[in-house]
Coordinates of C-alpha atoms in Angstrom, one line a residue:
M1428 CA 237.6 26.1 64.4
L1429 CA 235.2 26.6 67.3
E1430 CA 234.9 29.9 69.0
W1431 CA 237.2 31.7 66.6
W1432 CA 238.0 35.4 67.1
D1433 CA 238.0 37.2 63.8
G1434 CA 239.6 40.4 65.2
K1435 CA 236.2 42.1 65.7
K1436 CA 233.9 39.4 67.1
S1437 CA 233.7 35.8 68.2
V1438 CA 232.5 33.3 65.6
D1439 CA 230.9 30.1 66.8
I1440 CA 232.3 27.9 64.0
A1441 CA 234.8 29.0 61.3
I1442 CA 235.7 26.9 58.3
S1443 CA 238.7 28.9 57.1
R1444 CA 239.5 26.9 53.9
V1445 CA 236.3 28.3 52.3
K1446 CA 236.1 31.4 54.5
L1447 CA 232.8 30.4 56.0
N1448 CA 231.6 31.7 59.4
I1449 CA 228.7 30.0 61.2
Q1450 CA 226.8 31.8 64.0
I1451 CA 224.4 29.8 66.1
D1452 CA 221.6 32.1 67.2
T1453 CA 220.1 31.0 70.6
E1454 CA 217.5 33.7 71.1
Y1455 CA 216.1 34.0 67.6
Q1456 CA 212.5 34.6 68.7
M1457 CA 213.6 37.7 70.7
L1458 CA 215.5 39.4 67.9
T1459 CA 215.0 43.2 68.0
H1460 CA 215.3 45.4 65.0
E1461 CA 218.6 46.8 66.4
Q1462 CA 220.1 43.3 66.7
A1463 CA 218.9 42.5 63.2
M1464 CA 220.7 45.6 61.9
N1465 CA 223.8 44.8 63.8
N1466 CA 223.7 41.2 62.4
L1467 CA 223.3 42.6 58.9
E1468 CA 226.2 45.0 59.3
E1469 CA 228.5 42.3 60.7
T1470 CA 227.6 40.1 57.8
M1471 CA 228.4 42.9 55.4
H1472 CA 231.8 43.5 57.0
S1473 CA 232.6 39.8 56.9
F1474 CA 231.6 39.7 53.2
K1475 CA 233.8 42.7 52.4
N1476 CA 236.7 40.7 54.0
G1477 CA 236.0 37.7 51.8
F1478 CA 234.0 35.7 54.3
T1479 CA 230.5 34.3 54.1
T1480 CA 228.6 34.3 57.3
I1481 CA 225.5 32.2 57.9
R1482 CA 223.2 32.4 60.9
I1483 CA 221.4 29.2 62.1
P1484 CA 218.7 29.3 64.7
H1485 CA 219.5 26.8 67.5
V1486 CA 216.1 25.2 67.2
V1487 CA 217.0 24.1 63.6
I1488 CA 220.0 22.3 64.9
K1489 CA 218.1 20.8 67.8
H1490 CA 215.3 19.4 65.6
Y1491 CA 217.0 18.9 62.2
L1492 CA 220.6 18.2 62.9
Q1493 CA 221.2 15.9 60.0
E1494 CA 219.5 18.2 57.5
T1495 CA 221.5 21.2 58.9
V1496 CA 224.8 19.4 58.5
E1497 CA 223.9 18.3 55.0
S1498 CA 223.0 21.9 54.1
I1499 CA 226.2 23.3 55.6
L1500 CA 228.2 20.7 53.6
G1501 CA 226.4 21.8 50.4
I1502 CA 227.3 25.4 51.2
I1503 CA 231.0 24.4 51.7
E1504 CA 231.0 22.6 48.4
G1505 CA 229.6 25.7 46.7
L1506 CA 232.2 27.9 48.3
K1507 CA 235.0 25.6 47.3
V1508 CA 234.3 26.4 43.6
N1509 CA 235.3 30.0 44.3
V1510 CA 238.5 29.2 46.2
K1511 CA 241.6 29.9 44.2
V1512 CA 244.4 27.3 44.7
I1513 CA 247.8 28.9 45.2

């Protein structure tokens, strides 16, 4: 899902079957220590709720789209191992 609201914040891309949230960071080079701590805390809260959150700088997508997609697919495959079928 694109632009999914998780009840606390907006997530750029959510892959709900494996509980993966993907955030695209657009101003990565201007990251302050306060923003870094906020990001870390948001990741912790997501993890406590069973979600994995990854942050990808926009420049990686811009210059290495294919490699980025392949890496995300690898992460999804790894997370599928931990999903319990009901």
